[in-house]
């Protein structure tokens, strides 16, 4: 499955192009075994009649005919510098997890993998977030009531990769034919491009967060302003009723003040949580890059000392 995901990205992924596919397998005791996968085909806007659901059903029907695991257990997606905490991923994973409780999403990072270590992580939506998504109420009050923060939106599931003996033999053969002439190239500290790109993406997300904060502060100011208008209106009505009472006139009829002053619509807060989660991911990437370079530096120094 891992090799198929990597092959899919190498064939169809270009730059920040995201590739996606379906995971197949079965549930055994308390673990989910992913034993097969197939990609979503790339299609353009011209392919308006392409039906992804129908395509998946036909693929699983074909796999069942040749006696290959065909049970749907989730999906996978590549990521560009860790940019996967998005509303699209949230909606897709909710649909999968709502229909198939055991569903996971595998996130493959080709840029980290190219640095010498496989980057593959599995995520699920937490039960709290699933309840909020079912209600489709992303107001500040609803998220606060459910105690939802970006830290408890997704839960990471540990991954254990097991290969067949034939796959192990093939990997050894591939390693012998590897194009890396000098293994010391893996110790290169030239990751400034990756670090710079991660910092740029981090700054873009911080700017988005700032804009979202401005929107929320504007909403709070409008609420405060409306409260003052309500208070002033009620005071005027009270004074007028006192004057009418002194003249022996009946008081003014009761009015629904909420109809006169419609409360401003609070901005949805889910996007802010997703942006916060993405900022946290970029910070983790930068920390990993720095730790990786520090490890390479120590290793290179150790190799130099050994050679001396």
PDB file of C-alpha atoms in Angstrom:
ATOM      1  CA  UNK A   1       0.000   0.000   0.000  1.00  0.00           C
ATOM      2  CA  UNK A   2       2.798   2.431   0.898  1.00  0.00           C
ATOM      3  CA  UNK A   3       4.616   1.741  -2.366  1.00  0.00           C
ATOM      4  CA  UNK A   4       1.402   2.284  -4.342  1.00  0.00           C
ATOM      5  CA  UNK A   5       0.813   5.637  -2.622  1.00  0.00           C
ATOM      6  CA  UNK A   6       4.390   6.752  -3.316  1.00  0.00           C
ATOM      7  CA  UNK A   7       4.143   5.568  -6.937  1.00  0.00           C
ATOM      8  CA  UNK A   8       0.844   7.430  -7.368  1.00  0.00           C
ATOM      9  CA  UNK A   9       2.412  10.707  -6.259  1.00  0.00           C
ATOM     10  CA  UNK A  10       5.523  10.223  -8.390  1.00  0.00           C
ATOM     11  CA  UNK A  11       3.393   9.620 -11.473  1.00  0.00           C
ATOM     12  CA  UNK A  12       0.707  12.289 -11.021  1.00  0.00           C
ATOM     13  CA  UNK A  13       1.804  14.673  -8.260  1.00  0.00           C
ATOM     14  CA  UNK A  14       3.575  17.820  -9.441  1.00  0.00           C
ATOM     15  CA  UNK A  15       4.686  20.508  -7.023  1.00  0.00           C
ATOM     16  CA  UNK A  16       1.756  21.337  -4.782  1.00  0.00           C
ATOM     17  CA  UNK A  17      -0.587  19.014  -6.721  1.00  0.00           C
ATOM     18  CA  UNK A  18      -2.491  16.780  -4.293  1.00  0.00           C
ATOM     19  CA  UNK A  19      -3.180  13.137  -5.147  1.00  0.00           C
ATOM     20  CA  UNK A  20      -5.857  11.089  -3.412  1.00  0.00           C
ATOM     21  CA  UNK A  21      -7.054   7.509  -3.348  1.00  0.00           C
ATOM     22  CA  UNK A  22      -9.110   4.874  -1.564  1.00  0.00           C
ATOM     23  CA  UNK A  23      -7.881   2.530   1.185  1.00  0.00           C
ATOM     24  CA  UNK A  24      -9.126  -1.044   1.333  1.00  0.00           C
ATOM     25  CA  UNK A  25      -8.759  -3.635   4.072  1.00  0.00           C
ATOM     26  CA  UNK A  26     -10.550  -5.079   7.080  1.00  0.00           C
ATOM     27  CA  UNK A  27     -10.920  -4.734  10.855  1.00  0.00           C
ATOM     28  CA  UNK A  28      -9.156  -7.403  12.928  1.00  0.00           C
ATOM     29  CA  UNK A  29      -9.723  -7.268  16.705  1.00  0.00           C
ATOM     30  CA  UNK A  30      -8.734  -3.749  17.788  1.00  0.00           C
ATOM     31  CA  UNK A  31      -6.726  -2.788  14.707  1.00  0.00           C
ATOM     32  CA  UNK A  32      -7.454  -1.717  11.151  1.00  0.00           C
ATOM     33  CA  UNK A  33      -5.483  -3.645   8.548  1.00  0.00           C
ATOM     34  CA  UNK A  34      -5.018  -1.717   5.294  1.00  0.00           C
ATOM     35  CA  UNK A  35      -4.071  -4.247   2.641  1.00  0.00           C
ATOM     36  CA  UNK A  36      -4.814  -2.530  -0.670  1.00  0.00           C
ATOM     37  CA  UNK A  37      -5.535   0.832  -2.274  1.00  0.00           C
ATOM     38  CA  UNK A  38      -6.299   2.432  -5.600  1.00  0.00           C
ATOM     39  CA  UNK A  39      -5.982   6.055  -6.779  1.00  0.00           C
ATOM     40  CA  UNK A  40      -8.584   8.560  -7.796  1.00  0.00           C
ATOM     41  CA  UNK A  41      -7.932   9.372 -11.462  1.00  0.00           C
ATOM     42  CA  UNK A  42      -6.888  12.891 -12.285  1.00  0.00           C
ATOM     43  CA  UNK A  43      -9.638  14.743 -14.114  1.00  0.00           C
ATOM     44  CA  UNK A  44     -10.062  18.317 -15.297  1.00  0.00           C
ATOM     45  CA  UNK A  45     -13.026  20.673 -15.417  1.00  0.00           C
ATOM     46  CA  UNK A  46     -13.833  19.290 -18.862  1.00  0.00           C
ATOM     47  CA  UNK A  47     -14.658  15.932 -17.246  1.00  0.00           C
ATOM     48  CA  UNK A  48     -17.874  17.266 -15.765  1.00  0.00           C
ATOM     49  CA  UNK A  49     -19.646  13.937 -16.163  1.00  0.00           C
ATOM     50  CA  UNK A  50     -17.051  12.039 -14.090  1.00  0.00           C
ATOM     51  CA  UNK A  51     -18.695  10.381 -11.066  1.00  0.00           C
ATOM     52  CA  UNK A  52     -16.210   9.549  -8.300  1.00  0.00           C
ATOM     53  CA  UNK A  53     -18.707   7.452  -6.335  1.00  0.00           C
ATOM     54  CA  UNK A  54     -19.565   5.364  -9.377  1.00  0.00           C
ATOM     55  CA  UNK A  55     -15.867   4.943 -10.150  1.00  0.00           C
ATOM     56  CA  UNK A  56     -15.161   3.692  -6.609  1.00  0.00           C
ATOM     57  CA  UNK A  57     -18.062   1.233  -6.756  1.00  0.00           C
ATOM     58  CA  UNK A  58     -16.868  -0.187 -10.071  1.00  0.00           C
ATOM     59  CA  UNK A  59     -13.295  -0.530  -8.797  1.00  0.00           C
ATOM     60  CA  UNK A  60     -14.384  -2.362  -5.634  1.00  0.00           C
ATOM     61  CA  UNK A  61     -16.693  -4.599  -7.674  1.00  0.00           C
ATOM     62  CA  UNK A  62     -13.808  -5.496  -9.979  1.00  0.00           C
ATOM     63  CA  UNK A  63     -11.501  -6.225  -7.035  1.00  0.00           C
ATOM     64  CA  UNK A  64     -14.136  -8.473  -5.482  1.00  0.00           C
ATOM     65  CA  UNK A  65     -14.380 -10.457  -8.712  1.00  0.00           C
ATOM     66  CA  UNK A  66     -10.644 -11.253  -8.603  1.00  0.00           C
ATOM     67  CA  UNK A  67     -10.793 -12.099  -4.875  1.00  0.00           C
ATOM     68  CA  UNK A  68      -8.801  -9.075  -3.630  1.00  0.00           C
ATOM     69  CA  UNK A  69      -9.644  -7.167  -0.432  1.00  0.00           C
ATOM     70  CA  UNK A  70     -12.361  -4.724  -1.418  1.00  0.00           C
ATOM     71  CA  UNK A  71     -13.809  -3.364   1.853  1.00  0.00           C
ATOM     72  CA  UNK A  72     -13.649   0.429   2.059  1.00  0.00           C
ATOM     73  CA  UNK A  73     -11.743   1.586   5.185  1.00  0.00           C
ATOM     74  CA  UNK A  74     -10.709   5.160   4.392  1.00  0.00           C
ATOM     75  CA  UNK A  75      -8.670   7.246   1.986  1.00  0.00           C
ATOM     76  CA  UNK A  76      -5.216   8.723   1.503  1.00  0.00           C
ATOM     77  CA  UNK A  77      -3.903  12.094   0.409  1.00  0.00           C
ATOM     78  CA  UNK A  78      -0.535  13.627  -0.297  1.00  0.00           C
ATOM     79  CA  UNK A  79       0.400  16.935   1.296  1.00  0.00           C
ATOM     80  CA  UNK A  80       2.504  19.941   0.302  1.00  0.00           C
ATOM     81  CA  UNK A  81       4.803  20.952   3.172  1.00  0.00           C
ATOM     82  CA  UNK A  82       2.245  19.624   5.636  1.00  0.00           C
ATOM     83  CA  UNK A  83      -0.656  21.728   4.280  1.00  0.00           C
ATOM     84  CA  UNK A  84      -3.414  19.233   4.969  1.00  0.00           C
ATOM     85  CA  UNK A  85      -5.431  20.728   7.849  1.00  0.00           C
ATOM     86  CA  UNK A  86      -8.163  22.168   5.632  1.00  0.00           C
ATOM     87  CA  UNK A  87     -11.942  22.329   5.507  1.00  0.00           C
ATOM     88  CA  UNK A  88     -11.949  19.972   2.503  1.00  0.00           C
ATOM     89  CA  UNK A  89     -10.109  17.290   4.487  1.00  0.00           C
ATOM     90  CA  UNK A  90     -12.409  17.822   7.470  1.00  0.00           C
ATOM     91  CA  UNK A  91     -15.549  17.427   5.352  1.00  0.00           C
ATOM     92  CA  UNK A  92     -14.207  14.379   3.512  1.00  0.00           C
ATOM     93  CA  UNK A  93     -13.077  12.589   6.660  1.00  0.00           C
ATOM     94  CA  UNK A  94     -16.393  13.340   8.360  1.00  0.00           C
ATOM     95  CA  UNK A  95     -18.256  11.779   5.412  1.00  0.00           C
ATOM     96  CA  UNK A  96     -16.041   8.684   5.504  1.00  0.00           C
ATOM     97  CA  UNK A  97     -16.126   8.328   9.277  1.00  0.00           C
ATOM     98  CA  UNK A  98     -19.872   8.933   9.458  1.00  0.00           C
ATOM     99  CA  UNK A  99     -20.523   6.200   6.880  1.00  0.00           C
ATOM    100  CA  UNK A 100     -17.747   3.793   7.983  1.00  0.00           C
ATOM    101  CA  UNK A 101     -16.843   4.231  11.640  1.00  0.00           C
ATOM    102  CA  UNK A 102     -13.327   2.748  11.365  1.00  0.00           C
ATOM    103  CA  UNK A 103     -12.249   5.020   8.487  1.00  0.00           C
ATOM    104  CA  UNK A 104      -8.890   6.775   8.623  1.00  0.00           C
ATOM    105  CA  UNK A 105      -7.069   9.189   6.353  1.00  0.00           C
ATOM    106  CA  UNK A 106      -3.412   8.530   5.545  1.00  0.00           C
ATOM    107  CA  UNK A 107      -1.343  11.673   4.956  1.00  0.00           C
ATOM    108  CA  UNK A 108       1.768  11.123   2.827  1.00  0.00           C
ATOM    109  CA  UNK A 109       4.408  13.876   2.795  1.00  0.00           C
ATOM    110  CA  UNK A 110       6.659  13.417  -0.272  1.00  0.00           C
ATOM    111  CA  UNK A 111       8.954  16.306   0.664  1.00  0.00           C
ATOM    112  CA  UNK A 112       9.849  14.844   4.057  1.00  0.00           C
ATOM    113  CA  UNK A 113      10.152  11.397   2.503  1.00  0.00           C
ATOM    114  CA  UNK A 114      12.637  12.744  -0.047  1.00  0.00           C
ATOM    115  CA  UNK A 115      14.839  13.796   2.892  1.00  0.00           C
ATOM    116  CA  UNK A 116      15.462  10.147   3.738  1.00  0.00           C
ATOM    117  CA  UNK A 117      12.661   8.993   6.057  1.00  0.00           C
ATOM    118  CA  UNK A 118       9.134   7.871   5.183  1.00  0.00           C
ATOM    119  CA  UNK A 119       6.529  10.399   6.320  1.00  0.00           C
ATOM    120  CA  UNK A 120       3.139   8.709   6.615  1.00  0.00           C
ATOM    121  CA  UNK A 121       0.578   9.504   9.296  1.00  0.00           C
ATOM    122  CA  UNK A 122      -2.961   8.305   9.980  1.00  0.00           C
ATOM    123  CA  UNK A 123      -5.649  10.605  11.389  1.00  0.00           C
ATOM    124  CA  UNK A 124      -9.264  10.403  12.535  1.00  0.00           C
ATOM    125  CA  UNK A 125     -11.728  13.012  13.747  1.00  0.00           C
ATOM    126  CA  UNK A 126     -12.217  12.986  17.501  1.00  0.00           C
ATOM    127  CA  UNK A 127     -15.680  12.029  18.872  1.00  0.00           C
ATOM    128  CA  UNK A 128     -16.242  15.626  20.048  1.00  0.00           C
ATOM    129  CA  UNK A 129     -15.605  17.026  16.574  1.00  0.00           C
ATOM    130  CA  UNK A 130     -17.798  14.353  14.992  1.00  0.00           C
ATOM    131  CA  UNK A 131     -20.717  15.486  17.180  1.00  0.00           C
ATOM    132  CA  UNK A 132     -20.167  19.134  16.236  1.00  0.00           C
ATOM    133  CA  UNK A 133     -19.978  18.261  12.526  1.00  0.00           C
ATOM    134  CA  UNK A 134     -23.220  16.286  12.784  1.00  0.00           C
ATOM    135  CA  UNK A 135     -24.983  19.333  14.249  1.00  0.00           C
ATOM    136  CA  UNK A 136     -23.301  21.623  11.655  1.00  0.00           C
ATOM    137  CA  UNK A 137     -23.173  24.379  14.247  1.00  0.00           C
ATOM    138  CA  UNK A 138     -19.727  26.009  14.166  1.00  0.00           C
ATOM    139  CA  UNK A 139     -20.636  29.105  16.154  1.00  0.00           C
ATOM    140  CA  UNK A 140     -18.299  30.228  18.961  1.00  0.00           C
ATOM    141  CA  UNK A 141     -20.860  29.152  21.590  1.00  0.00           C
ATOM    142  CA  UNK A 142     -21.252  25.642  20.141  1.00  0.00           C
ATOM    143  CA  UNK A 143     -17.497  25.066  19.882  1.00  0.00           C
ATOM    144  CA  UNK A 144     -16.974  26.411  23.384  1.00  0.00           C
ATOM    145  CA  UNK A 145     -19.734  24.196  24.767  1.00  0.00           C
ATOM    146  CA  UNK A 146     -18.139  21.128  23.114  1.00  0.00           C
ATOM    147  CA  UNK A 147     -14.667  22.181  24.366  1.00  0.00           C
ATOM    148  CA  UNK A 148     -13.269  22.019  20.817  1.00  0.00           C
ATOM    149  CA  UNK A 149      -9.806  23.432  20.218  1.00  0.00           C
ATOM    150  CA  UNK A 150      -7.334  22.740  17.431  1.00  0.00           C
ATOM    151  CA  UNK A 151      -5.457  20.321  19.714  1.00  0.00           C
ATOM    152  CA  UNK A 152      -8.424  17.945  20.000  1.00  0.00           C
ATOM    153  CA  UNK A 153      -9.828  18.105  16.469  1.00  0.00           C
ATOM    154  CA  UNK A 154      -7.827  15.189  15.064  1.00  0.00           C
ATOM    155  CA  UNK A 155      -6.422  12.111  16.721  1.00  0.00           C
ATOM    156  CA  UNK A 156      -3.342  10.419  15.285  1.00  0.00           C
ATOM    157  CA  UNK A 157      -3.474   6.652  14.956  1.00  0.00           C
ATOM    158  CA  UNK A 158      -0.142   4.772  15.275  1.00  0.00           C
ATOM    159  CA  UNK A 159       0.971   2.998  12.104  1.00  0.00           C
ATOM    160  CA  UNK A 160       2.771  -0.351  11.903  1.00  0.00           C
ATOM    161  CA  UNK A 161       4.005  -1.298   8.426  1.00  0.00           C
ATOM    162  CA  UNK A 162       4.429  -4.970   7.612  1.00  0.00           C
ATOM    163  CA  UNK A 163       5.875  -6.272   4.362  1.00  0.00           C
ATOM    164  CA  UNK A 164       5.644  -9.637   2.709  1.00  0.00           C
ATOM    165  CA  UNK A 165       8.927 -11.457   2.102  1.00  0.00           C
ATOM    166  CA  UNK A 166       8.714 -10.744  -1.623  1.00  0.00           C
ATOM    167  CA  UNK A 167       8.361  -7.022  -0.967  1.00  0.00           C
ATOM    168  CA  UNK A 168      11.401  -7.115   1.348  1.00  0.00           C
ATOM    169  CA  UNK A 169      13.434  -8.811  -1.397  1.00  0.00           C
ATOM    170  CA  UNK A 170      12.309  -6.185  -3.914  1.00  0.00           C
ATOM    171  CA  UNK A 171      13.265  -3.345  -1.554  1.00  0.00           C
ATOM    172  CA  UNK A 172      16.741  -4.805  -1.130  1.00  0.00           C
ATOM    173  CA  UNK A 173      17.072  -5.030  -4.907  1.00  0.00           C
ATOM    174  CA  UNK A 174      15.938  -1.422  -5.288  1.00  0.00           C
ATOM    175  CA  UNK A 175      18.445  -0.290  -2.674  1.00  0.00           C
ATOM    176  CA  UNK A 176      21.270  -1.932  -4.618  1.00  0.00           C
ATOM    177  CA  UNK A 177      20.157  -0.086  -7.757  1.00  0.00           C
ATOM    178  CA  UNK A 178      19.684   3.215  -5.922  1.00  0.00           C
ATOM    179  CA  UNK A 179      20.761   6.293  -7.853  1.00  0.00           C
ATOM    180  CA  UNK A 180      22.370   7.788  -4.743  1.00  0.00           C
ATOM    181  CA  UNK A 181      26.064   7.351  -5.558  1.00  0.00           C
ATOM    182  CA  UNK A 182      27.310   8.741  -2.293  1.00  0.00           C
ATOM    183  CA  UNK A 183      25.335   7.836   0.812  1.00  0.00           C
ATOM    184  CA  UNK A 184      26.828  10.853   2.533  1.00  0.00           C
ATOM    185  CA  UNK A 185      24.559  13.008   0.366  1.00  0.00           C
ATOM    186  CA  UNK A 186      21.788  12.147   2.822  1.00  0.00           C
ATOM    187  CA  UNK A 187      23.741  14.118   5.418  1.00  0.00           C
ATOM    188  CA  UNK A 188      23.521  17.316   3.377  1.00  0.00           C
ATOM    189  CA  UNK A 189      22.433  20.340   5.398  1.00  0.00           C
ATOM    190  CA  UNK A 190      20.983  22.051   2.305  1.00  0.00           C
ATOM    191  CA  UNK A 191      17.411  22.252   3.559  1.00  0.00           C
ATOM    192  CA  UNK A 192      17.204  26.040   3.595  1.00  0.00           C
ATOM    193  CA  UNK A 193      14.693  25.929   0.721  1.00  0.00           C
ATOM    194  CA  UNK A 194      12.391  23.649   2.725  1.00  0.00           C
ATOM    195  CA  UNK A 195      12.806  25.754   5.836  1.00  0.00           C
ATOM    196  CA  UNK A 196      12.169  28.975   3.913  1.00  0.00           C
ATOM    197  CA  UNK A 197       9.055  27.565   2.243  1.00  0.00           C
ATOM    198  CA  UNK A 198       7.683  26.313   5.568  1.00  0.00           C
ATOM    199  CA  UNK A 199       8.274  29.743   7.116  1.00  0.00           C
ATOM    200  CA  UNK A 200       6.526  31.458   4.184  1.00  0.00           C
ATOM    201  CA  UNK A 201       3.498  29.173   4.499  1.00  0.00           C
ATOM    202  CA  UNK A 202       3.498  29.748   8.261  1.00  0.00           C
ATOM    203  CA  UNK A 203       3.460  33.528   7.766  1.00  0.00           C
ATOM    204  CA  UNK A 204       0.597  33.231   5.259  1.00  0.00           C
ATOM    205  CA  UNK A 205      -1.468  31.285   7.782  1.00  0.00           C
ATOM    206  CA  UNK A 206      -0.654  33.790  10.531  1.00  0.00           C
ATOM    207  CA  UNK A 207      -1.908  36.561   8.218  1.00  0.00           C
ATOM    208  CA  UNK A 208      -5.128  34.613   7.652  1.00  0.00           C
ATOM    209  CA  UNK A 209      -5.511  34.171  11.395  1.00  0.00           C
ATOM    210  CA  UNK A 210      -5.034  37.924  11.892  1.00  0.00           C
ATOM    211  CA  UNK A 211      -7.759  38.676   9.353  1.00  0.00           C
ATOM    212  CA  UNK A 212     -10.080  36.222  11.080  1.00  0.00           C
ATOM    213  CA  UNK A 213      -9.381  37.845  14.446  1.00  0.00           C
ATOM    214  CA  UNK A 214     -10.244  41.248  12.947  1.00  0.00           C
ATOM    215  CA  UNK A 215     -13.581  39.846  11.730  1.00  0.00           C
ATOM    216  CA  UNK A 216     -14.353  38.423  15.161  1.00  0.00           C
ATOM    217  CA  UNK A 217     -13.409  41.664  16.926  1.00  0.00           C
ATOM    218  CA  UNK A 218     -15.693  43.551  14.520  1.00  0.00           C
ATOM    219  CA  UNK A 219     -18.507  41.174  15.461  1.00  0.00           C
ATOM    220  CA  UNK A 220     -17.885  41.795  19.184  1.00  0.00           C
ATOM    221  CA  UNK A 221     -17.931  45.554  18.636  1.00  0.00           C
ATOM    222  CA  UNK A 222     -21.226  45.306  16.743  1.00  0.00           C
ATOM    223  CA  UNK A 223     -22.733  43.237  19.564  1.00  0.00           C
ATOM    224  CA  UNK A 224     -21.582  45.788  22.143  1.00  0.00           C
ATOM    225  CA  UNK A 225     -22.930  48.655  20.055  1.00  0.00           C
ATOM    226  CA  UNK A 226     -26.290  46.923  19.671  1.00  0.00           C
ATOM    227  CA  UNK A 227     -26.511  46.324  23.423  1.00  0.00           C
ATOM    228  CA  UNK A 228     -26.035  50.043  24.014  1.00  0.00           C
ATOM    229  CA  UNK A 229     -28.757  50.843  21.459  1.00  0.00           C
ATOM    230  CA  UNK A 230     -31.125  48.399  23.178  1.00  0.00           C
ATOM    231  CA  UNK A 231     -30.421  49.977  26.555  1.00  0.00           C
ATOM    232  CA  UNK A 232     -31.013  53.492  25.214  1.00  0.00           C
ATOM    233  CA  UNK A 233     -34.254  52.408  23.510  1.00  0.00           C
ATOM    234  CA  UNK A 234     -35.540  50.784  26.705  1.00  0.00           C
ATOM    235  CA  UNK A 235     -34.703  53.930  28.711  1.00  0.00           C
ATOM    236  CA  UNK A 236     -36.582  56.144  26.227  1.00  0.00           C
ATOM    237  CA  UNK A 237     -39.602  53.819  26.370  1.00  0.00           C
ATOM    238  CA  UNK A 238     -39.507  53.843  30.167  1.00  0.00           C
ATOM    239  CA  UNK A 239     -39.363  57.652  30.334  1.00  0.00           C
ATOM    240  CA  UNK A 240     -42.179  57.967  27.808  1.00  0.00           C
ATOM    241  CA  UNK A 241     -44.358  55.565  29.807  1.00  0.00           C
ATOM    242  CA  UNK A 242     -43.744  57.631  32.963  1.00  0.00           C
ATOM    243  CA  UNK A 243     -44.872  60.776  31.117  1.00  0.00           C
ATOM    244  CA  UNK A 244     -47.930  58.999  29.707  1.00  0.00           C
ATOM    245  CA  UNK A 245     -48.813  57.713  33.175  1.00  0.00           C
ATOM    246  CA  UNK A 246     -48.630  61.258  34.584  1.00  0.00           C
ATOM    247  CA  UNK A 247     -51.043  62.411  31.862  1.00  0.00           C
ATOM    248  CA  UNK A 248     -53.387  59.528  32.610  1.00  0.00           C
ATOM    249  CA  UNK A 249     -52.711  57.804  29.320  1.00  0.00           C
ATOM    250  CA  UNK A 250     -52.192  54.017  28.945  1.00  0.00           C
ATOM    251  CA  UNK A 251     -48.578  52.802  28.621  1.00  0.00           C
ATOM    252  CA  UNK A 252     -47.078  51.938  25.248  1.00  0.00           C
ATOM    253  CA  UNK A 253     -47.719  48.368  24.065  1.00  0.00           C
ATOM    254  CA  UNK A 254     -45.050  45.787  24.727  1.00  0.00           C
ATOM    255  CA  UNK A 255     -42.723  45.121  21.781  1.00  0.00           C
ATOM    256  CA  UNK A 256     -40.356  42.280  21.025  1.00  0.00           C
ATOM    257  CA  UNK A 257     -37.053  44.058  21.259  1.00  0.00           C
ATOM    258  CA  UNK A 258     -35.258  41.199  19.484  1.00  0.00           C
ATOM    259  CA  UNK A 259     -37.309  41.886  16.361  1.00  0.00           C
ATOM    260  CA  UNK A 260     -36.357  45.549  16.439  1.00  0.00           C
ATOM    261  CA  UNK A 261     -32.682  44.799  17.055  1.00  0.00           C
ATOM    262  CA  UNK A 262     -31.710  41.616  15.247  1.00  0.00           C
ATOM    263  CA  UNK A 263     -28.484  40.295  16.754  1.00  0.00           C
ATOM    264  CA  UNK A 264     -25.523  40.243  14.317  1.00  0.00           C
ATOM    265  CA  UNK A 265     -24.609  36.839  12.937  1.00  0.00           C
ATOM    266  CA  UNK A 266     -21.463  35.495  14.629  1.00  0.00           C
ATOM    267  CA  UNK A 267     -18.719  34.438  12.197  1.00  0.00           C
ATOM    268  CA  UNK A 268     -18.135  30.662  12.042  1.00  0.00           C
ATOM    269  CA  UNK A 269     -15.106  29.642  14.085  1.00  0.00           C
ATOM    270  CA  UNK A 270     -14.245  26.342  12.409  1.00  0.00           C
ATOM    271  CA  UNK A 271     -11.980  28.049   9.872  1.00  0.00           C
ATOM    272  CA  UNK A 272     -10.057  29.689  12.722  1.00  0.00           C
ATOM    273  CA  UNK A 273      -9.545  26.327  14.399  1.00  0.00           C
ATOM    274  CA  UNK A 274      -8.322  24.791  11.146  1.00  0.00           C
ATOM    275  CA  UNK A 275      -5.913  27.681  10.575  1.00  0.00           C
ATOM    276  CA  UNK A 276      -4.623  27.278  14.140  1.00  0.00           C
ATOM    277  CA  UNK A 277      -4.143  23.558  13.545  1.00  0.00           C
ATOM    278  CA  UNK A 278      -2.271  24.263  10.299  1.00  0.00           C
ATOM    279  CA  UNK A 279      -0.039  26.808  12.072  1.00  0.00           C
ATOM    280  CA  UNK A 280       0.757  24.162  14.671  1.00  0.00           C
ATOM    281  CA  UNK A 281       1.635  21.685  11.878  1.00  0.00           C
ATOM    282  CA  UNK A 282       4.012  24.171  10.219  1.00  0.00           C
ATOM    283  CA  UNK A 283       5.684  24.864  13.567  1.00  0.00           C
ATOM    284  CA  UNK A 284       6.175  21.130  14.070  1.00  0.00           C
ATOM    285  CA  UNK A 285       7.672  20.859  10.561  1.00  0.00           C
ATOM    286  CA  UNK A 286      10.131  23.667  11.254  1.00  0.00           C
ATOM    287  CA  UNK A 287      11.121  22.069  14.554  1.00  0.00           C
ATOM    288  CA  UNK A 288      11.637  18.723  12.802  1.00  0.00           C
ATOM    289  CA  UNK A 289      13.749  20.337  10.068  1.00  0.00           C
ATOM    290  CA  UNK A 290      15.957  21.975  12.679  1.00  0.00           C
ATOM    291  CA  UNK A 291      16.280  18.758  14.687  1.00  0.00           C
ATOM    292  CA  UNK A 292      17.034  16.794  11.511  1.00  0.00           C
ATOM    293  CA  UNK A 293      19.760  19.233  10.488  1.00  0.00           C
ATOM    294  CA  UNK A 294      21.237  19.146  13.973  1.00  0.00           C
ATOM    295  CA  UNK A 295      21.324  15.340  13.816  1.00  0.00           C
ATOM    296  CA  UNK A 296      22.973  15.471  10.375  1.00  0.00           C
ATOM    297  CA  UNK A 297      25.531  17.924  11.689  1.00  0.00           C
ATOM    298  CA  UNK A 298      26.492  15.600  14.558  1.00  0.00           C
ATOM    299  CA  UNK A 299      26.602  12.607  12.196  1.00  0.00           C
ATOM    300  CA  UNK A 300      28.770  14.432   9.667  1.00  0.00           C
ATOM    301  CA  UNK A 301      31.138  15.494  12.448  1.00  0.00           C
ATOM    302  CA  UNK A 302      31.260  11.904  13.737  1.00  0.00           C
ATOM    303  CA  UNK A 303      32.072  10.594  10.226  1.00  0.00           C
ATOM    304  CA  UNK A 304      34.803  13.195   9.837  1.00  0.00           C
ATOM    305  CA  UNK A 305      36.309  12.257  13.197  1.00  0.00           C
ATOM    306  CA  UNK A 306      36.128   8.564  12.242  1.00  0.00           C
ATOM    307  CA  UNK A 307      37.860   9.199   8.904  1.00  0.00           C
ATOM    308  CA  UNK A 308      40.552  11.245  10.630  1.00  0.00           C
TER     309      UNK A 308
END
